[in-house]
Amino acid sequence: MPPTRSILLVDDDPALCEAIAFALETEDYSVRAYGSGEAVLGEAARLQYDCAVIDYRLPGVDGLELLARLRTRGLRCPVIIITSNPSARMRHQAENAGACLVEKPLLRDSLIDAIDALVASPGKDGP
């Protein structure tokens, strides 16, 4: 049995965060969930994950700013930014940040498929 892969999840919608965590846990991922960027930044959180899933529209610090701050603290795993109706500018910013973009609503297994692809791809350690 392969070791459990770990996911950092940041989403301010408690119901969505719980649903994503549950779905990932049923796929044998270990999930550490936070409700805000400030919660992650305010805690001496471990930054060794196989993948991070961060909502773009967080209160306070947005998902891309959170990603930038986490990178300076040592986060090196692949990152998925989740959002609805991303603008072309936001898509460009996510690409420049080295993040994959997955649009909400998260239909079928789109998020899990994206995580599996990133975690399985050698050399996808982030910028």
mmCIF file of N, CA and C in Angstrom:
data_model
loop_
_atom_site.group_PDB
_atom_site.id
_atom_site.type_symbol
_atom_site.label_atom_id
_atom_site.label_comp_id
_atom_site.label_asym_id
_atom_site.label_seq_id
_atom_site.Cartn_x
_atom_site.Cartn_y
_atom_site.Cartn_z
ATOM 1 N N MET A 1 0.850 -1.187 0.000
ATOM 2 C CA MET A 1 0.000 0.000 0.000
ATOM 3 C C MET A 1 0.894 1.248 0.000
ATOM 4 N N PRO A 2 0.680 2.183 -0.944
ATOM 5 C CA PRO A 2 1.520 3.382 -1.010
ATOM 6 C C PRO A 2 1.272 4.273 0.203
ATOM 7 N N PRO A 3 2.261 5.069 0.585
ATOM 8 C CA PRO A 3 2.056 5.969 1.724
ATOM 9 C C PRO A 3 0.982 6.999 1.404
ATOM 10 N N THR A 4 0.299 7.452 2.443
ATOM 11 C CA THR A 4 -0.738 8.467 2.279
ATOM 12 C C THR A 4 -0.094 9.767 1.827
ATOM 13 N N ARG A 5 -0.705 10.392 0.830
ATOM 14 C CA ARG A 5 -0.224 11.676 0.330
ATOM 15 C C ARG A 5 -0.935 12.789 1.089
ATOM 16 N N SER A 6 -0.233 13.872 1.320
ATOM 17 C CA SER A 6 -0.783 14.943 2.149
ATOM 18 C C SER A 6 -1.164 16.158 1.307
ATOM 19 N N ILE A 7 -2.272 16.773 1.700
ATOM 20 C CA ILE A 7 -2.821 17.928 0.995
ATOM 21 C C ILE A 7 -3.030 19.072 1.980
ATOM 22 N N LEU A 8 -2.589 20.257 1.599
ATOM 23 C CA LEU A 8 -2.914 21.490 2.310
ATOM 24 C C LEU A 8 -4.134 22.057 1.604
ATOM 25 N N LEU A 9 -5.212 22.301 2.344
ATOM 26 C CA LEU A 9 -6.458 22.826 1.773
ATOM 27 C C LEU A 9 -6.810 24.124 2.478
ATOM 28 N N VAL A 10 -7.057 25.181 1.697
ATOM 29 C CA VAL A 10 -7.452 26.469 2.262
ATOM 30 C C VAL A 10 -8.678 26.956 1.517
ATOM 31 N N ASP A 11 -9.812 27.021 2.236
ATOM 32 C CA ASP A 11 -11.067 27.525 1.660
ATOM 33 C C ASP A 11 -11.912 28.085 2.790
ATOM 34 N N ASP A 12 -12.467 29.274 2.582
ATOM 35 C CA ASP A 12 -13.237 29.930 3.629
ATOM 36 C C ASP A 12 -14.689 29.470 3.715
ATOM 37 N N ASP A 13 -15.158 28.676 2.767
ATOM 38 C CA ASP A 13 -16.519 28.150 2.801
ATOM 39 C C ASP A 13 -16.481 26.823 3.571
ATOM 40 N N PRO A 14 -16.984 26.807 4.809
ATOM 41 C CA PRO A 14 -16.867 25.604 5.636
ATOM 42 C C PRO A 14 -17.483 24.358 4.990
ATOM 43 N N ALA A 15 -18.626 24.506 4.356
ATOM 44 C CA ALA A 15 -19.280 23.343 3.738
ATOM 45 C C ALA A 15 -18.451 22.813 2.568
ATOM 46 N N LEU A 16 -17.950 23.704 1.741
ATOM 47 C CA LEU A 16 -17.134 23.288 0.598
ATOM 48 C C LEU A 16 -15.809 22.694 1.078
ATOM 49 N N CYS A 17 -15.208 23.314 2.061
ATOM 50 C CA CYS A 17 -13.947 22.819 2.602
ATOM 51 C C CYS A 17 -14.135 21.399 3.152
ATOM 52 N N GLU A 18 -15.206 21.192 3.881
ATOM 53 C CA GLU A 18 -15.497 19.869 4.435
ATOM 54 C C GLU A 18 -15.752 18.856 3.321
ATOM 55 N N ALA A 19 -16.483 19.259 2.293
ATOM 56 C CA ALA A 19 -16.783 18.350 1.180
ATOM 57 C C ALA A 19 -15.512 17.980 0.408
ATOM 58 N N ILE A 20 -14.650 18.964 0.169
ATOM 59 C CA ILE A 20 -13.399 18.680 -0.534
ATOM 60 C C ILE A 20 -12.519 17.761 0.311
ATOM 61 N N ALA A 21 -12.405 18.080 1.594
ATOM 62 C CA ALA A 21 -11.585 17.243 2.478
ATOM 63 C C ALA A 21 -12.110 15.808 2.501
ATOM 64 N N PHE A 22 -13.418 15.652 2.599
ATOM 65 C CA PHE A 22 -14.013 14.310 2.621
ATOM 66 C C PHE A 22 -13.700 13.562 1.323
ATOM 67 N N ALA A 23 -13.891 14.237 0.191
ATOM 68 C CA ALA A 23 -13.631 13.595 -1.104
ATOM 69 C C ALA A 23 -12.167 13.178 -1.220
ATOM 70 N N LEU A 24 -11.262 14.026 -0.778
ATOM 71 C CA LEU A 24 -9.844 13.699 -0.845
ATOM 72 C C LEU A 24 -9.480 12.560 0.101
ATOM 73 N N GLU A 25 -10.074 12.567 1.279
ATOM 74 C CA GLU A 25 -9.793 11.502 2.247
ATOM 75 C C GLU A 25 -10.299 10.152 1.758
ATOM 76 N N THR A 26 -11.399 10.138 0.995
ATOM 77 C CA THR A 26 -11.875 8.869 0.440
ATOM 78 C C THR A 26 -10.937 8.341 -0.640
ATOM 79 N N GLU A 27 -10.073 9.219 -1.169
ATOM 80 C CA GLU A 27 -9.065 8.829 -2.160
ATOM 81 C C GLU A 27 -7.707 8.603 -1.491
ATOM 82 N N ASP A 28 -7.708 8.432 -0.180
ATOM 83 C CA ASP A 28 -6.509 8.146 0.621
ATOM 84 C C ASP A 28 -5.524 9.304 0.720
ATOM 85 N N TYR A 29 -6.015 10.529 0.640
ATOM 86 C CA TYR A 29 -5.179 11.681 0.908
ATOM 87 C C TYR A 29 -5.374 12.079 2.372
ATOM 88 N N SER A 30 -4.325 12.556 2.986
ATOM 89 C CA SER A 30 -4.398 13.140 4.318
ATOM 90 C C SER A 30 -4.554 14.647 4.109
ATOM 91 N N VAL A 31 -5.565 15.255 4.711
ATOM 92 C CA VAL A 31 -5.882 16.659 4.449
ATOM 93 C C VAL A 31 -5.713 17.498 5.709
ATOM 94 N N ARG A 32 -5.000 18.611 5.574
ATOM 95 C CA ARG A 32 -4.894 19.620 6.626
ATOM 96 C C ARG A 32 -5.627 20.836 6.095
ATOM 97 N N ALA A 33 -6.800 21.141 6.684
ATOM 98 C CA ALA A 33 -7.663 22.206 6.168
ATOM 99 C C ALA A 33 -7.612 23.461 7.042
ATOM 100 N N TYR A 34 -7.649 24.601 6.363
ATOM 101 C CA TYR A 34 -7.687 25.902 7.015
ATOM 102 C C TYR A 34 -8.823 26.707 6.406
ATOM 103 N N GLY A 35 -9.432 27.599 7.191
ATOM 104 C CA GLY A 35 -10.536 28.423 6.734
ATOM 105 C C GLY A 35 -10.134 29.777 6.198
ATOM 106 N N SER A 36 -8.857 30.122 6.295
ATOM 107 C CA SER A 36 -8.405 31.420 5.781
ATOM 108 C C SER A 36 -6.897 31.398 5.570
ATOM 109 N N GLY A 37 -6.445 32.343 4.776
ATOM 110 C CA GLY A 37 -5.017 32.501 4.578
ATOM 111 C C GLY A 37 -4.329 32.913 5.863
ATOM 112 N N GLU A 38 -4.990 33.771 6.621
ATOM 113 C CA GLU A 38 -4.420 34.230 7.882
ATOM 114 C C GLU A 38 -4.217 33.077 8.860
ATOM 115 N N ALA A 39 -5.137 32.101 8.836
ATOM 116 C CA ALA A 39 -5.007 30.946 9.730
ATOM 117 C C ALA A 39 -3.749 30.152 9.398
ATOM 118 N N VAL A 40 -3.470 29.993 8.122
ATOM 119 C CA VAL A 40 -2.259 29.272 7.709
ATOM 120 C C VAL A 40 -1.026 30.087 8.086
ATOM 121 N N LEU A 41 -1.054 31.372 7.775
ATOM 122 C CA LEU A 41 0.103 32.225 8.019
ATOM 123 C C LEU A 41 0.343 32.461 9.510
ATOM 124 N N GLY A 42 -0.719 32.445 10.307
ATOM 125 C CA GLY A 42 -0.607 32.713 11.730
ATOM 126 C C GLY A 42 -0.165 31.514 12.547
ATOM 127 N N GLU A 43 -0.128 30.388 11.940
ATOM 128 C CA GLU A 43 0.266 29.163 12.618
ATOM 129 C C GLU A 43 1.623 28.736 12.077
ATOM 130 N N ALA A 44 2.380 28.103 12.899
ATOM 131 C CA ALA A 44 3.652 27.561 12.430
ATOM 132 C C ALA A 44 3.349 26.260 11.693
ATOM 133 N N ALA A 45 2.629 26.405 10.592
ATOM 134 C CA ALA A 45 2.165 25.234 9.842
ATOM 135 C C ALA A 45 3.323 24.543 9.153
ATOM 136 N N ARG A 46 3.255 23.227 9.134
ATOM 137 C CA ARG A 46 4.267 22.501 8.376
ATOM 138 C C ARG A 46 4.001 22.772 6.903
ATOM 139 N N LEU A 47 5.030 22.843 6.139
ATOM 140 C CA LEU A 47 4.885 23.179 4.728
ATOM 141 C C LEU A 47 5.379 22.062 3.821
ATOM 142 N N GLN A 48 5.385 20.863 4.323
ATOM 143 C CA GLN A 48 5.782 19.704 3.530
ATOM 144 C C GLN A 48 4.527 18.939 3.133
ATOM 145 N N TYR A 49 3.998 19.244 1.976
ATOM 146 C CA TYR A 49 2.798 18.603 1.458
ATOM 147 C C TYR A 49 3.091 18.064 0.072
ATOM 148 N N ASP A 50 2.250 17.147 -0.367
ATOM 149 C CA ASP A 50 2.364 16.644 -1.731
ATOM 150 C C ASP A 50 1.679 17.579 -2.719
ATOM 151 N N CYS A 51 0.685 18.335 -2.235
ATOM 152 C CA CYS A 51 -0.050 19.276 -3.082
ATOM 153 C C CYS A 51 -0.809 20.233 -2.172
ATOM 154 N N ALA A 52 -1.035 21.454 -2.661
ATOM 155 C CA ALA A 52 -1.853 22.434 -1.939
ATOM 156 C C ALA A 52 -3.018 22.829 -2.831
ATOM 157 N N VAL A 53 -4.190 22.967 -2.217
ATOM 158 C CA VAL A 53 -5.396 23.421 -2.904
ATOM 159 C C VAL A 53 -5.844 24.681 -2.176
ATOM 160 N N ILE A 54 -5.821 25.800 -2.889
ATOM 161 C CA ILE A 54 -6.101 27.099 -2.269
ATOM 162 C C ILE A 54 -7.192 27.815 -3.051
ATOM 163 N N ASP A 55 -8.225 28.234 -2.345
ATOM 164 C CA ASP A 55 -9.285 29.033 -2.962
ATOM 165 C C ASP A 55 -8.718 30.412 -3.295
ATOM 166 N N TYR A 56 -9.070 30.933 -4.441
ATOM 167 C CA TYR A 56 -8.570 32.257 -4.830
ATOM 168 C C TYR A 56 -9.247 33.365 -4.030
ATOM 169 N N ARG A 57 -10.550 33.292 -3.888
ATOM 170 C CA ARG A 57 -11.306 34.376 -3.252
ATOM 171 C C ARG A 57 -11.444 34.146 -1.743
ATOM 172 N N LEU A 58 -10.344 34.322 -1.058
ATOM 173 C CA LEU A 58 -10.330 34.238 0.397
ATOM 174 C C LEU A 58 -10.495 35.643 0.961
ATOM 175 N N PRO A 59 -11.116 35.772 2.122
ATOM 176 C CA PRO A 59 -11.173 37.101 2.742
ATOM 177 C C PRO A 59 -9.775 37.515 3.194
ATOM 178 N N GLY A 60 -9.488 38.783 3.133
ATOM 179 C CA GLY A 60 -8.149 39.245 3.520
ATOM 180 C C GLY A 60 -7.179 39.012 2.389
ATOM 181 N N VAL A 61 -6.269 38.091 2.579
ATOM 182 C CA VAL A 61 -5.254 37.772 1.577
ATOM 183 C C VAL A 61 -5.860 36.812 0.549
ATOM 184 N N ASP A 62 -5.722 37.132 -0.752
ATOM 185 C CA ASP A 62 -6.293 36.230 -1.761
ATOM 186 C C ASP A 62 -5.375 35.020 -1.954
ATOM 187 N N GLY A 63 -5.854 34.029 -2.683
ATOM 188 C CA GLY A 63 -5.144 32.769 -2.835
ATOM 189 C C GLY A 63 -3.770 32.896 -3.457
ATOM 190 N N LEU A 64 -3.613 33.783 -4.435
ATOM 191 C CA LEU A 64 -2.300 33.945 -5.067
ATOM 192 C C LEU A 64 -1.314 34.659 -4.154
ATOM 193 N N GLU A 65 -1.790 35.614 -3.386
ATOM 194 C CA GLU A 65 -0.913 36.275 -2.406
ATOM 195 C C GLU A 65 -0.527 35.282 -1.313
ATOM 196 N N LEU A 66 -1.481 34.466 -0.881
ATOM 197 C CA LEU A 66 -1.170 33.428 0.105
ATOM 198 C C LEU A 66 -0.105 32.479 -0.446
ATOM 199 N N LEU A 67 -0.267 32.068 -1.685
ATOM 200 C CA LEU A 67 0.717 31.195 -2.313
ATOM 201 C C LEU A 67 2.099 31.842 -2.305
ATOM 202 N N ALA A 68 2.181 33.107 -2.685
ATOM 203 C CA ALA A 68 3.471 33.807 -2.703
ATOM 204 C C ALA A 68 4.101 33.820 -1.311
ATOM 205 N N ARG A 69 3.301 34.083 -0.301
ATOM 206 C CA ARG A 69 3.823 34.113 1.071
ATOM 207 C C ARG A 69 4.263 32.721 1.530
ATOM 208 N N LEU A 70 3.490 31.714 1.175
ATOM 209 C CA LEU A 70 3.858 30.350 1.565
ATOM 210 C C LEU A 70 5.129 29.903 0.848
ATOM 211 N N ARG A 71 5.304 30.309 -0.389
ATOM 212 C CA ARG A 71 6.535 29.979 -1.120
ATOM 213 C C ARG A 71 7.757 30.565 -0.404
ATOM 214 N N THR A 72 7.631 31.808 0.098
ATOM 215 C CA THR A 72 8.769 32.404 0.809
ATOM 216 C C THR A 72 9.051 31.681 2.121
ATOM 217 N N ARG A 73 8.068 30.966 2.644
ATOM 218 C CA ARG A 73 8.250 30.193 3.881
ATOM 219 C C ARG A 73 8.672 28.751 3.615
ATOM 220 N N GLY A 74 8.806 28.388 2.351
ATOM 221 C CA GLY A 74 9.325 27.068 2.045
ATOM 222 C C GLY A 74 8.371 26.081 1.416
ATOM 223 N N LEU A 75 7.155 26.477 1.090
ATOM 224 C CA LEU A 75 6.225 25.574 0.412
ATOM 225 C C LEU A 75 6.738 25.303 -0.996
ATOM 226 N N ARG A 76 6.981 24.047 -1.332
ATOM 227 C CA ARG A 76 7.554 23.713 -2.631
ATOM 228 C C ARG A 76 6.705 22.746 -3.446
ATOM 229 N N CYS A 77 5.570 22.343 -2.932
ATOM 230 C CA CYS A 77 4.733 21.368 -3.629
ATOM 231 C C CYS A 77 3.932 22.021 -4.756
ATOM 232 N N PRO A 78 3.364 21.208 -5.648
ATOM 233 C CA PRO A 78 2.465 21.754 -6.659
ATOM 234 C C PRO A 78 1.241 22.392 -5.984
ATOM 235 N N VAL A 79 0.682 23.404 -6.626
ATOM 236 C CA VAL A 79 -0.453 24.131 -6.056
ATOM 237 C C VAL A 79 -1.564 24.232 -7.086
ATOM 238 N N ILE A 80 -2.782 24.032 -6.599
ATOM 239 C CA ILE A 80 -3.982 24.217 -7.405
ATOM 240 C C ILE A 80 -4.760 25.375 -6.799
ATOM 241 N N ILE A 81 -5.083 26.339 -7.627
ATOM 242 C CA ILE A 81 -5.949 27.449 -7.215
ATOM 243 C C ILE A 81 -7.345 27.111 -7.719
ATOM 244 N N ILE A 82 -8.328 27.151 -6.818
ATOM 245 C CA ILE A 82 -9.708 26.902 -7.224
ATOM 246 C C ILE A 82 -10.474 28.221 -7.171
ATOM 247 N N THR A 83 -11.299 28.450 -8.184
ATOM 248 C CA THR A 83 -12.078 29.679 -8.251
ATOM 249 C C THR A 83 -13.181 29.520 -9.279
ATOM 250 N N SER A 84 -14.141 30.405 -9.210
ATOM 251 C CA SER A 84 -15.183 30.431 -10.231
ATOM 252 C C SER A 84 -14.985 31.666 -11.104
ATOM 253 N N ASN A 85 -15.321 31.524 -12.360
ATOM 254 C CA ASN A 85 -15.249 32.627 -13.333
ATOM 255 C C ASN A 85 -13.922 33.386 -13.310
ATOM 256 N N PRO A 86 -12.808 32.706 -13.505
ATOM 257 C CA PRO A 86 -11.524 33.418 -13.496
ATOM 258 C C PRO A 86 -11.372 34.305 -14.726
ATOM 259 N N SER A 87 -10.843 35.483 -14.501
ATOM 260 C CA SER A 87 -10.570 36.397 -15.613
ATOM 261 C C SER A 87 -9.296 35.941 -16.330
ATOM 262 N N ALA A 88 -9.078 36.475 -17.500
ATOM 263 C CA ALA A 88 -7.847 36.172 -18.243
ATOM 264 C C ALA A 88 -6.634 36.633 -17.441
ATOM 265 N N ARG A 89 -6.754 37.764 -16.779
ATOM 266 C CA ARG A 89 -5.657 38.287 -15.949
ATOM 267 C C ARG A 89 -5.348 37.329 -14.804
ATOM 268 N N MET A 90 -6.392 36.823 -14.158
ATOM 269 C CA MET A 90 -6.190 35.911 -13.041
ATOM 270 C C MET A 90 -5.568 34.603 -13.513
ATOM 271 N N ARG A 91 -6.002 34.116 -14.667
ATOM 272 C CA ARG A 91 -5.403 32.899 -15.243
ATOM 273 C C ARG A 91 -3.904 33.112 -15.486
ATOM 274 N N HIS A 92 -3.575 34.276 -16.024
ATOM 275 C CA HIS A 92 -2.177 34.617 -16.302
ATOM 276 C C HIS A 92 -1.377 34.685 -14.996
ATOM 277 N N GLN A 93 -1.950 35.298 -13.968
ATOM 278 C CA GLN A 93 -1.273 35.401 -12.675
ATOM 279 C C GLN A 93 -1.033 34.011 -12.072
ATOM 280 N N ALA A 94 -2.025 33.136 -12.167
ATOM 281 C CA ALA A 94 -1.874 31.778 -11.633
ATOM 282 C C ALA A 94 -0.767 31.046 -12.384
ATOM 283 N N GLU A 95 -0.758 31.186 -13.701
ATOM 284 C CA GLU A 95 0.281 30.544 -14.508
ATOM 285 C C GLU A 95 1.665 31.064 -14.124
ATOM 286 N N ASN A 96 1.787 32.377 -13.964
ATOM 287 C CA ASN A 96 3.069 32.974 -13.574
ATOM 288 C C ASN A 96 3.510 32.529 -12.183
ATOM 289 N N ALA A 97 2.550 32.217 -11.326
ATOM 290 C CA ALA A 97 2.860 31.747 -9.971
ATOM 291 C C ALA A 97 3.178 30.251 -9.950
ATOM 292 N N GLY A 98 3.057 29.602 -11.101
ATOM 293 C CA GLY A 98 3.337 28.167 -11.167
ATOM 294 C C GLY A 98 2.214 27.322 -10.608
ATOM 295 N N ALA A 99 1.007 27.870 -10.597
ATOM 296 C CA ALA A 99 -0.144 27.157 -10.042
ATOM 297 C C ALA A 99 -1.065 26.678 -11.154
ATOM 298 N N CYS A 100 -1.675 25.552 -10.927
ATOM 299 C CA CYS A 100 -2.698 25.009 -11.816
ATOM 300 C C CYS A 100 -4.027 25.634 -11.400
ATOM 301 N N LEU A 101 -4.899 25.902 -12.345
ATOM 302 C CA LEU A 101 -6.191 26.503 -12.050
ATOM 303 C C LEU A 101 -7.290 25.481 -12.313
ATOM 304 N N VAL A 102 -8.152 25.275 -11.326
ATOM 305 C CA VAL A 102 -9.312 24.406 -11.488
ATOM 306 C C VAL A 102 -10.539 25.248 -11.149
ATOM 307 N N GLU A 103 -11.486 25.272 -12.098
ATOM 308 C CA GLU A 103 -12.662 26.116 -11.928
ATOM 309 C C GLU A 103 -13.752 25.445 -11.116
ATOM 310 N N LYS A 104 -14.410 26.273 -10.291
ATOM 311 C CA LYS A 104 -15.612 25.853 -9.581
ATOM 312 C C LYS A 104 -16.778 26.090 -10.520
ATOM 313 N N PRO A 105 -17.842 25.372 -10.457
ATOM 314 C CA PRO A 105 -18.026 24.280 -9.507
ATOM 315 C C PRO A 105 -17.121 23.107 -9.864
ATOM 316 N N LEU A 106 -16.708 22.412 -8.838
ATOM 317 C CA LEU A 106 -15.799 21.282 -9.002
ATOM 318 C C LEU A 106 -16.618 20.072 -9.429
ATOM 319 N N LEU A 107 -16.801 19.926 -10.731
ATOM 320 C CA LEU A 107 -17.648 18.876 -11.260
ATOM 321 C C LEU A 107 -16.907 17.548 -11.331
ATOM 322 N N ARG A 108 -17.658 16.502 -11.086
ATOM 323 C CA ARG A 108 -17.127 15.139 -11.124
ATOM 324 C C ARG A 108 -15.849 15.062 -10.331
ATOM 325 N N ASP A 109 -14.807 14.550 -10.943
ATOM 326 C CA ASP A 109 -13.546 14.362 -10.239
ATOM 327 C C ASP A 109 -12.468 15.326 -10.719
ATOM 328 N N SER A 110 -12.846 16.509 -11.193
ATOM 329 C CA SER A 110 -11.872 17.425 -11.785
ATOM 330 C C SER A 110 -10.755 17.798 -10.815
ATOM 331 N N LEU A 111 -11.077 18.060 -9.560
ATOM 332 C CA LEU A 111 -10.046 18.431 -8.601
ATOM 333 C C LEU A 111 -9.155 17.237 -8.270
ATOM 334 N N ILE A 112 -9.756 16.098 -7.998
ATOM 335 C CA ILE A 112 -8.965 14.907 -7.666
ATOM 336 C C ILE A 112 -8.089 14.503 -8.850
ATOM 337 N N ASP A 113 -8.625 14.583 -10.059
ATOM 338 C CA ASP A 113 -7.829 14.266 -11.250
ATOM 339 C C ASP A 113 -6.629 15.208 -11.373
ATOM 340 N N ALA A 114 -6.853 16.503 -11.107
ATOM 341 C CA ALA A 114 -5.760 17.477 -11.192
ATOM 342 C C ALA A 114 -4.705 17.197 -10.125
ATOM 343 N N ILE A 115 -5.136 16.886 -8.912
ATOM 344 C CA ILE A 115 -4.184 16.571 -7.840
ATOM 345 C C ILE A 115 -3.396 15.324 -8.198
ATOM 346 N N ASP A 116 -4.104 14.272 -8.609
ATOM 347 C CA ASP A 116 -3.420 13.028 -8.972
ATOM 348 C C ASP A 116 -2.373 13.267 -10.058
ATOM 349 N N ALA A 117 -2.706 14.085 -11.056
ATOM 350 C CA ALA A 117 -1.765 14.365 -12.139
ATOM 351 C C ALA A 117 -0.542 15.115 -11.629
ATOM 352 N N LEU A 118 -0.749 16.087 -10.749
ATOM 353 C CA LEU A 118 0.368 16.864 -10.223
ATOM 354 C C LEU A 118 1.244 16.049 -9.285
ATOM 355 N N VAL A 119 0.619 15.259 -8.432
ATOM 356 C CA VAL A 119 1.371 14.471 -7.456
ATOM 357 C C VAL A 119 2.151 13.364 -8.162
ATOM 358 N N ALA A 120 1.594 12.827 -9.240
ATOM 359 C CA ALA A 120 2.243 11.734 -9.961
ATOM 360 C C ALA A 120 3.307 12.203 -10.931
ATOM 361 N N SER A 121 3.326 13.501 -11.255
ATOM 362 C CA SER A 121 4.269 14.022 -12.255
ATOM 363 C C SER A 121 5.611 14.357 -11.611
ATOM 364 N N PRO A 122 6.659 13.654 -11.999
ATOM 365 C CA PRO A 122 7.975 13.997 -11.462
ATOM 366 C C PRO A 122 8.394 15.387 -11.937
ATOM 367 N N GLY A 123 9.077 16.102 -11.061
ATOM 368 C CA GLY A 123 9.562 17.442 -11.425
ATOM 369 C C GLY A 123 8.550 18.529 -11.219
ATOM 370 N N LYS A 124 7.376 18.208 -10.686
ATOM 371 C CA LYS A 124 6.345 19.216 -10.432
ATOM 372 C C LYS A 124 6.427 19.643 -8.973
ATOM 373 N N ASP A 125 7.540 20.246 -8.591
ATOM 374 C CA ASP A 125 7.754 20.638 -7.213
ATOM 375 C C ASP A 125 7.423 22.093 -6.972
ATOM 376 N N GLY A 126 6.892 22.775 -7.939
ATOM 377 C CA GLY A 126 6.628 24.196 -7.799
ATOM 378 C C GLY A 126 7.848 24.985 -8.250
ATOM 379 N N PRO A 127 7.705 26.291 -8.313
ATOM 380 C CA PRO A 127 8.815 27.124 -8.790
ATOM 381 C C PRO A 127 9.971 27.144 -7.829
#
